Amino acid sequence: MPSLGATFGRGAATLPQWDLANSDCVLVMGSNMAENHPIAFRFVMQAKQRGATVIHADPRFTRTSAMADIYAPLRAGSDIAFLGGIINHLLQNDLWFREFALPYTNLSTIVGEDYRGPGELGGYFSGWNAEGRRYSPESWQYDGVVVPSSLAEGYVEIEGFAEATRRLHEGPTPKDPTLQHPSCVYQILKRHFARYTPEMVEQVTGCPREVFLKVADAMARNSGRERTGAICYAVGWNHHTKGAQIIRTGAILQALLGNVGRPGAGLLALRGHTSIQGSTDIATLYDLLPGYLPQPHAFRPHHTLEDYLKVETSPTGWWNNFPKYYVSLLRAFYGAQATPENGRGHDLLPRIVGDHSQLPLTVAMANGVIKGLFVMGQNPVVGGSNSKLVQRGLAQLDWLVVRDIAETDTATFWRDGHLVRDGEMRPEDIGTEVFLMPGSLSGEKAGSFTNTHRLLQWHDKVVAGPGDSRSELWFTYHLGRRLQELYRASTREEDAPIRSLLWDYPVDEEGEPDAEAVLREINGYTWPEREQLASFNDLKSDGSTACGCWIYGGVFPQPGRNLARARKPDGPEGPGTHLGWGFAWPDNRRTLNNRASADPEGRPWSERKRLVWWDETKGEWQSPDQIDFVKTKRPDYEPDWSKRPAGMDALSGTQPFIMIPDGVAGIFVPSGLKDGPLPEHYEPTETPVRNAFHPGVEGNPPAKRWAHDLNPIAAPGDPRYPHVLTTYRLTEHHSGGTPTRIVPTTAELQPEGFCEIPTELARELGLRSTDWVVLSTPRGEIETRALVTDRLRPFRLGERRVFQLGLPWHYGWAGMATGDVANVLTAVVGDPNTGMHENKALTCALRPGRLARRGGQG
Amino acid sequence: MTHRNRRPRGTLTGRLVGALQDWSVPRQLRGAPGHAKAAESAMSRGLRPRLEQADRVGTSICPYCAVGCAQLIYARDGKPIAVEGDPRSPVNQGTLCPKGAATFGLMVSPGRLDRCLHRAPGATAWREVPLDWAMERIAQLAKRSRDESFVSRLPDGTRVNHTLAMASMGGATLDNEENYLIKKLFSAGLGMVFVENQARV
Ligand code: SF4
């Protein structure tokens, strides 16, 4: 999320999946799309049938590779070196799309002269604080002006931050359109990536130079006025201690090639769970409120409503509307109890005090800090990193509520888990009170999912679920109702938030809350009349509107008009934007930043790639899509700086990236990222080799680490763990496995866990397919069956030969298809921006045979 | 034309010849394309799609990955009888992958849970409990954990309004409306800060 957000303004896929068919070149990287998003991969195949070049860059040769024109093998965790090499190739040979990138990105913007890159400072960016293991972004700012981050949290820890950003009202950011200034982004970028030579790429990634250059050429060839290329990625890019910067590298590449906001262009984040986009938009995440507003933080200037709005409202760009969205959210949360006296509800919200994401949650559980845990449709014993640490944590709880459609591995940790199996605890010693409650599936309840390209699609309740199964809507609503009842008589100040909650949803005969009533609140209505609002443009900052998630504004514009339920596709002759099918946020826009599909004068770059254009007679932008720009803003509009313009008035008619304070794509990101304004290759936390760019600074310096006895990490190059291990998914199973391991067909197709082992290594160890093997890391050991294959090739990295192993991670003991838990091997280490773990690249040992267990099973 | 209820008549030889003529394999071996008439038999001619028995069809979305394939759920007497890809959808145009195609199997899986189970501290087995009992017990436990751990202000007076002693996981498989209520209740209502879903998993 932060990578696309920091570069283009919104942390979401920039194009609809079906638009891939209009691409001339599709790079699939960090994803095995053919197997894990098969239905979306049809559009890649359609593009290929029309002549597009399809490229797959991946540690494993998969069915995606088999369908690609070019397969580029690379070592897990070396993606930045690979993509950085392409950027260098484009810059050295002047193969980038200058007419696009010069006006639409910050290439010409001048950065303050204190900035230094890792090439100059032995592996660190300027601003490194070794004691705190963190960066200060002061030296990354533009010359003379501080730019707020376009991510959820606009605030950046810089002395006098809010005042320093006010300079944005006074004039454009400093620029040198000739690109000669030594501190302009173009020159910095060129110097930074000059180290990513083809030789270096080959040495670090293991990808042969000819193959790498073929990829670079294919991407360069399919750029420009007439041609576009798209990148599809999945968690193969996210799950690293530098995942955000891998995605950033891809985003920079696309910005340079003019591949954003245009037909067949962009970055498609392929997400794994049905509504993972929705649960980020309406974030069940610790640091985000719905609509990408930051959860107030106790140690930031967020104390009063005024403080919070002052540092979080961007002077320029779309985020200048921030107060309207926040005050309306508070109204939706607290209704009549959001008053001027309590900061319109701001004083009732909880403050975060640090990182409360999944990995620290795991550690906090194991340390006994957490007493009660709700788990709703998740299976952290299988899906969480360092599974034994997770299970230790579950055993420390007073109570655990698991809500799911079947008995999960998490719900039965006390009976069948590793602690019991390995003889470390008996069920009698585990004091956790556990509830396992049946949940509902999409056809058994009504509601909306948001798919991977921001499309909200409603599903009906068609049948009733089995027995006592209930939706999470039912559970949450009734739990809240009971708690409000329990707190009703309280007069304590600390109980004010729960007593103040607006919680009056209508229910049907079975007690099921009306999901459409909830969606209407999410959409927004007037207060107190509760009349539906047509769009987020109607929101106010004076408390007269309520809105549960501003970016979803317009999904339910009138009573009875639930656009998530719209089911009118374009016919074969239609424009193919399918505006009548579901609702895409924001404002039903299908391609983000689509103003960039026209040149600065407002003409399409070419007839072939036409999407948005300026109509002088109508005085409006035209498009078969909804326009992601001010509809009537002329292409030649220039802000009148004498008036200290704010918000959108401060962006010119040629600045398509409206969520970014200076309106252009951030190739260099001054604010918002914790590990540098540009991506740099760092080795995974556990790596078989030294960092060839700067030996001594192997991993990402500010990567998150949590010291815990049960979470030891192997040192770089530790000879006891010589192999690279990468985890992945199978077509037939889903994530933590619960909803496929209990289905006869999918369980039969992939009945048991296994590990993919390269033929050469198998020969050395005398292994054959279906033999038992034991994999181990400092966290633990698992046993599984060998699958000997040529799909994983050994890599030659400098003098060394390195083997990679591949391990599907869906398995556990519950259900019909079973296997040992891959995540017993993985570590609690995280990306400094997102807190994502690093399960795509770690090191391990492999031996033939089985585990000797005290517990006796197996 | 249906042959389903035709009773074989005539001599034994006649019936044998008839049966052999009806058998599709020799026709296909002779080179007739297997996906056309050559695969027909008296029995297959009488087969009807299960969907015809449905008394209700509803629109749904695949519960697995985020491609968001649209589905049609066919039901009879309030029970699902089939799940198909929705041919109108610009995302999947009627197709489903092996997981999506398993949705019907998921809905009717013998592994589906239909009762609330409770495991007391130290117990070695589940026991079934009424839904209402579980709800009340959970509400009481949540209140107790919150009350024992709630912090209004830090020692220096900074407002925090939170509890670090309760956590929630999950959301990426749930509806937007469900996520909204979860965030609203857990965060804005109870002051929980450990609210997380699979976005980082
Ligand atoms: S059918 Fe397959 S590709 Fe489509 S949403 Fe379901 S799991 Fe994803």
mmCIF file of C-alpha atoms in Angstrom, chain B:
data_model
loop_
_atom_site.group_PDB
_atom_site.id
_atom_site.type_symbol
_atom_site.label_atom_id
_atom_site.label_comp_id
_atom_site.label_asym_id
_atom_site.label_seq_id
_atom_site.Cartn_x
_atom_site.Cartn_y
_atom_site.Cartn_z
ATOM 1 C CA MET B 1 -37.569 -36.085 -27.587
ATOM 2 C CA THR B 2 -36.873 -38.222 -24.570
ATOM 3 C CA HIS B 3 -36.072 -41.900 -24.417
ATOM 4 C CA ARG B 4 -35.729 -42.033 -20.731
ATOM 5 C CA ASN B 5 -38.759 -44.146 -19.952
ATOM 6 C CA ARG B 6 -38.744 -46.361 -22.999
ATOM 7 C CA ARG B 7 -38.795 -49.970 -21.896
ATOM 8 C CA PRO B 8 -36.710 -52.311 -24.042
ATOM 9 C CA ARG B 9 -38.940 -54.471 -26.196
ATOM 10 C CA GLY B 10 -38.494 -57.253 -28.726
ATOM 11 C CA THR B 11 -36.264 -60.306 -28.876
ATOM 12 C CA LEU B 12 -33.123 -60.742 -26.858
ATOM 13 C CA THR B 13 -30.952 -60.382 -29.997
ATOM 14 C CA GLY B 14 -32.884 -57.315 -31.033
ATOM 15 C CA ARG B 15 -32.362 -55.746 -27.630
ATOM 16 C CA LEU B 16 -28.676 -56.633 -27.671
ATOM 17 C CA VAL B 17 -28.221 -55.022 -31.102
ATOM 18 C CA GLY B 18 -30.127 -51.977 -29.861
ATOM 19 C CA ALA B 19 -27.940 -51.653 -26.788
ATOM 20 C CA LEU B 20 -24.769 -51.978 -28.871
ATOM 21 C CA GLN B 21 -25.997 -49.311 -31.244
ATOM 22 C CA ASP B 22 -26.724 -47.021 -28.306
ATOM 23 C CA TRP B 23 -23.246 -47.525 -26.838
ATOM 24 C CA SER B 24 -21.218 -44.444 -27.677
ATOM 25 C CA VAL B 25 -17.681 -45.804 -27.438
ATOM 26 C CA PRO B 26 -17.628 -47.712 -30.783
ATOM 27 C CA ARG B 27 -18.914 -44.594 -32.521
ATOM 28 C CA GLN B 28 -16.169 -42.521 -31.030
ATOM 29 C CA LEU B 29 -13.572 -45.167 -31.854
ATOM 30 C CA ARG B 30 -14.721 -44.948 -35.438
ATOM 31 C CA GLY B 31 -13.596 -41.339 -35.354
ATOM 32 C CA ALA B 32 -16.779 -39.374 -34.676
ATOM 33 C CA PRO B 33 -15.911 -36.330 -32.495
ATOM 34 C CA GLY B 34 -16.365 -37.136 -28.817
ATOM 35 C CA HIS B 35 -17.897 -33.817 -27.882
ATOM 36 C CA ALA B 36 -20.725 -34.052 -30.451
ATOM 37 C CA LYS B 37 -23.585 -36.489 -30.980
ATOM 38 C CA ALA B 38 -21.185 -39.425 -30.938
ATOM 39 C CA ALA B 39 -21.058 -39.236 -27.148
ATOM 40 C CA GLU B 40 -24.810 -39.446 -26.775
ATOM 41 C CA SER B 41 -26.600 -42.441 -25.408
ATOM 42 C CA ALA B 42 -30.180 -43.130 -24.435
ATOM 43 C CA MET B 43 -29.259 -42.264 -20.869
ATOM 44 C CA SER B 44 -27.314 -39.080 -21.554
ATOM 45 C CA ARG B 45 -30.117 -37.819 -23.799
ATOM 46 C CA GLY B 46 -32.363 -37.955 -20.790
ATOM 47 C CA LEU B 47 -30.037 -36.112 -18.461
ATOM 48 C CA ARG B 48 -31.090 -32.649 -17.408
ATOM 49 C CA PRO B 49 -28.942 -30.017 -15.670
ATOM 50 C CA ARG B 50 -29.357 -29.969 -11.929
ATOM 51 C CA LEU B 51 -29.873 -26.202 -12.159
ATOM 52 C CA GLU B 52 -33.345 -26.752 -13.612
ATOM 53 C CA GLN B 53 -34.521 -27.983 -10.253
ATOM 54 C CA ALA B 54 -33.646 -24.701 -8.555
ATOM 55 C CA ASP B 55 -36.479 -22.650 -7.146
ATOM 56 C CA ARG B 56 -34.193 -19.676 -6.459
ATOM 57 C CA VAL B 57 -31.078 -18.188 -8.061
ATOM 58 C CA GLY B 58 -29.107 -15.466 -6.316
ATOM 59 C CA THR B 59 -26.001 -13.481 -7.185
ATOM 60 C CA SER B 60 -22.871 -13.957 -5.155
ATOM 61 C CA ILE B 61 -19.149 -13.303 -5.243
ATOM 62 C CA CYS B 62 -16.481 -15.985 -4.885
ATOM 63 C CA PRO B 63 -15.345 -16.262 -1.241
ATOM 64 C CA TYR B 64 -11.714 -17.106 -2.055
ATOM 65 C CA CYS B 65 -9.328 -14.712 -3.803
ATOM 66 C CA ALA B 66 -9.617 -11.013 -4.633
ATOM 67 C CA VAL B 67 -10.163 -11.400 -8.373
ATOM 68 C CA GLY B 68 -13.809 -11.124 -7.389
ATOM 69 C CA CYS B 69 -15.456 -13.609 -9.736
ATOM 70 C CA ALA B 70 -19.220 -13.322 -9.776
ATOM 71 C CA GLN B 71 -21.250 -16.421 -9.043
ATOM 72 C CA LEU B 72 -24.824 -17.599 -9.288
ATOM 73 C CA ILE B 73 -26.049 -19.703 -6.392
ATOM 74 C CA TYR B 74 -28.859 -22.087 -7.273
ATOM 75 C CA ALA B 75 -31.025 -23.224 -4.381
ATOM 76 C CA ARG B 76 -33.971 -25.506 -3.841
ATOM 77 C CA ASP B 77 -36.043 -25.600 -0.672
ATOM 78 C CA GLY B 78 -33.611 -23.189 0.959
ATOM 79 C CA LYS B 79 -30.563 -25.398 0.316
ATOM 80 C CA PRO B 80 -27.821 -24.727 -2.237
ATOM 81 C CA ILE B 81 -27.811 -27.197 -5.127
ATOM 82 C CA ALA B 82 -25.137 -25.631 -7.369
ATOM 83 C CA VAL B 83 -22.787 -22.668 -7.691
ATOM 84 C CA GLU B 84 -21.778 -21.480 -11.159
ATOM 85 C CA GLY B 85 -19.785 -18.556 -12.561
ATOM 86 C CA ASP B 86 -22.005 -15.632 -13.572
ATOM 87 C CA PRO B 87 -21.735 -15.309 -17.382
ATOM 88 C CA ARG B 88 -22.596 -11.599 -17.246
ATOM 89 C CA SER B 89 -19.532 -10.645 -15.198
ATOM 90 C CA PRO B 90 -16.798 -8.721 -17.018
ATOM 91 C CA VAL B 91 -14.368 -10.187 -14.477
ATOM 92 C CA ASN B 92 -14.944 -13.872 -15.051
ATOM 93 C CA GLN B 93 -17.494 -14.180 -17.882
ATOM 94 C CA GLY B 94 -18.949 -17.304 -16.323
ATOM 95 C CA THR B 95 -15.661 -19.027 -15.568
ATOM 96 C CA LEU B 96 -14.335 -20.090 -12.163
ATOM 97 C CA CYS B 97 -10.978 -21.527 -11.121
ATOM 98 C CA PRO B 98 -10.652 -24.795 -9.147
ATOM 99 C CA LYS B 99 -11.236 -22.964 -5.875
ATOM 100 C CA GLY B 100 -14.181 -20.916 -7.088
ATOM 101 C CA ALA B 101 -15.657 -24.030 -8.632
ATOM 102 C CA ALA B 102 -15.416 -25.695 -5.217
ATOM 103 C CA THR B 103 -17.710 -23.110 -3.621
ATOM 104 C CA PHE B 104 -20.689 -25.444 -3.686
ATOM 105 C CA GLY B 105 -18.557 -28.131 -2.035
ATOM 106 C CA LEU B 106 -17.572 -25.576 0.582
ATOM 107 C CA MET B 107 -21.152 -24.582 1.332
ATOM 108 C CA VAL B 108 -22.231 -28.176 1.878
ATOM 109 C CA SER B 109 -18.926 -29.539 3.218
ATOM 110 C CA PRO B 110 -19.251 -32.158 5.947
ATOM 111 C CA GLY B 111 -16.610 -30.093 7.772
ATOM 112 C CA ARG B 112 -18.942 -27.109 8.203
ATOM 113 C CA LEU B 113 -19.511 -26.182 11.786
ATOM 114 C CA ASP B 114 -23.104 -25.686 12.877
ATOM 115 C CA ARG B 115 -22.938 -25.384 16.662
ATOM 116 C CA CYS B 116 -20.980 -23.294 19.141
ATOM 117 C CA LEU B 117 -18.237 -25.193 20.892
ATOM 118 C CA HIS B 118 -16.632 -24.293 24.195
ATOM 119 C CA ARG B 119 -13.427 -25.513 25.766
ATOM 120 C CA ALA B 120 -13.028 -24.665 29.432
ATOM 121 C CA PRO B 121 -9.534 -23.858 30.776
ATOM 122 C CA GLY B 122 -7.564 -27.097 31.082
ATOM 123 C CA ALA B 123 -10.271 -29.192 29.398
ATOM 124 C CA THR B 124 -9.252 -31.886 26.930
ATOM 125 C CA ALA B 125 -12.376 -31.746 24.758
ATOM 126 C CA TRP B 126 -15.043 -29.440 23.375
ATOM 127 C CA ARG B 127 -18.571 -29.262 24.647
ATOM 128 C CA GLU B 128 -21.502 -27.872 22.700
ATOM 129 C CA VAL B 129 -23.028 -24.680 24.095
ATOM 130 C CA PRO B 130 -26.066 -22.580 23.159
ATOM 131 C CA LEU B 131 -25.333 -19.522 20.998
ATOM 132 C CA ASP B 132 -26.965 -17.176 23.471
ATOM 133 C CA TRP B 133 -24.872 -18.508 26.345
ATOM 134 C CA ALA B 134 -21.679 -18.053 24.339
ATOM 135 C CA MET B 135 -22.628 -14.476 23.411
ATOM 136 C CA GLU B 136 -23.320 -13.498 26.989
ATOM 137 C CA ARG B 137 -20.166 -15.152 28.307
ATOM 138 C CA ILE B 138 -18.029 -13.437 25.643
ATOM 139 C CA ALA B 139 -19.574 -10.041 26.407
ATOM 140 C CA GLN B 140 -18.814 -10.545 30.108
ATOM 141 C CA LEU B 141 -15.218 -11.623 29.430
ATOM 142 C CA ALA B 142 -14.640 -8.713 27.069
ATOM 143 C CA LYS B 143 -15.959 -6.280 29.660
ATOM 144 C CA ARG B 144 -13.803 -7.813 32.373
ATOM 145 C CA SER B 145 -10.613 -7.726 30.282
ATOM 146 C CA ARG B 146 -11.326 -4.166 29.188
ATOM 147 C CA ASP B 147 -12.101 -2.907 32.669
ATOM 148 C CA GLU B 148 -8.975 -4.517 34.119
ATOM 149 C CA SER B 149 -6.683 -3.018 31.532
ATOM 150 C CA PHE B 150 -8.150 0.242 30.271
ATOM 151 C CA VAL B 151 -5.859 3.258 30.328
ATOM 152 C CA SER B 152 -7.391 6.723 29.951
ATOM 153 C CA ARG B 153 -4.206 8.731 30.226
ATOM 154 C CA LEU B 154 -0.493 8.029 30.420
ATOM 155 C CA PRO B 155 1.325 9.145 33.591
ATOM 156 C CA ASP B 156 2.286 12.403 31.835
ATOM 157 C CA GLY B 157 -1.385 13.162 31.172
ATOM 158 C CA THR B 158 -1.427 12.246 27.477
ATOM 159 C CA ARG B 159 -4.807 10.890 26.498
ATOM 160 C CA VAL B 160 -4.748 7.308 25.153
ATOM 161 C CA ASN B 161 -8.252 5.855 25.816
ATOM 162 C CA HIS B 162 -7.134 2.339 25.061
ATOM 163 C CA THR B 163 -6.674 -1.230 26.148
ATOM 164 C CA LEU B 164 -3.645 -3.281 25.131
ATOM 165 C CA ALA B 165 -5.124 -6.455 26.635
ATOM 166 C CA MET B 166 -7.590 -7.342 23.893
ATOM 167 C CA ALA B 167 -6.873 -8.044 20.260
ATOM 168 C CA SER B 168 -8.663 -8.995 17.111
ATOM 169 C CA MET B 169 -7.488 -10.709 13.942
ATOM 170 C CA GLY B 170 -9.302 -11.123 10.672
ATOM 171 C CA GLY B 171 -11.272 -9.122 8.173
ATOM 172 C CA ALA B 172 -9.877 -9.833 4.715
ATOM 173 C CA THR B 173 -12.394 -12.638 4.161
ATOM 174 C CA LEU B 174 -15.296 -10.574 5.480
ATOM 175 C CA ASP B 175 -17.729 -8.043 4.027
ATOM 176 C CA ASN B 176 -17.063 -4.306 4.050
ATOM 177 C CA GLU B 177 -20.065 -3.852 6.304
ATOM 178 C CA GLU B 178 -18.639 -6.400 8.752
ATOM 179 C CA ASN B 179 -15.239 -4.748 8.787
ATOM 180 C CA TYR B 180 -16.909 -1.434 9.426
ATOM 181 C CA LEU B 181 -18.808 -2.696 12.465
ATOM 182 C CA ILE B 182 -15.717 -4.507 13.777
ATOM 183 C CA LYS B 183 -13.598 -1.355 13.538
ATOM 184 C CA LYS B 184 -16.351 0.768 14.975
ATOM 185 C CA LEU B 185 -17.022 -1.477 17.964
ATOM 186 C CA PHE B 186 -13.506 -2.679 18.746
ATOM 187 C CA SER B 187 -11.621 0.534 18.100
ATOM 188 C CA ALA B 188 -14.051 3.457 18.506
ATOM 189 C CA GLY B 189 -16.168 1.705 21.161
ATOM 190 C CA LEU B 190 -13.915 -0.552 23.240
ATOM 191 C CA GLY B 191 -10.609 1.232 22.688
ATOM 192 C CA MET B 192 -8.757 -1.806 21.324
ATOM 193 C CA VAL B 193 -5.600 -0.924 19.383
ATOM 194 C CA PHE B 194 -4.518 -4.449 18.426
ATOM 195 C CA VAL B 195 -6.996 -4.676 15.544
ATOM 196 C CA GLU B 196 -5.448 -6.432 12.572
ATOM 197 C CA ASN B 197 -6.379 -8.458 9.503
ATOM 198 C CA GLN B 198 -4.604 -10.510 6.839
ATOM 199 C CA ALA B 199 -3.350 -7.439 4.929
ATOM 200 C CA ARG B 200 0.040 -8.095 6.472
ATOM 201 C CA VAL B 201 -0.075 -11.886 6.316
#
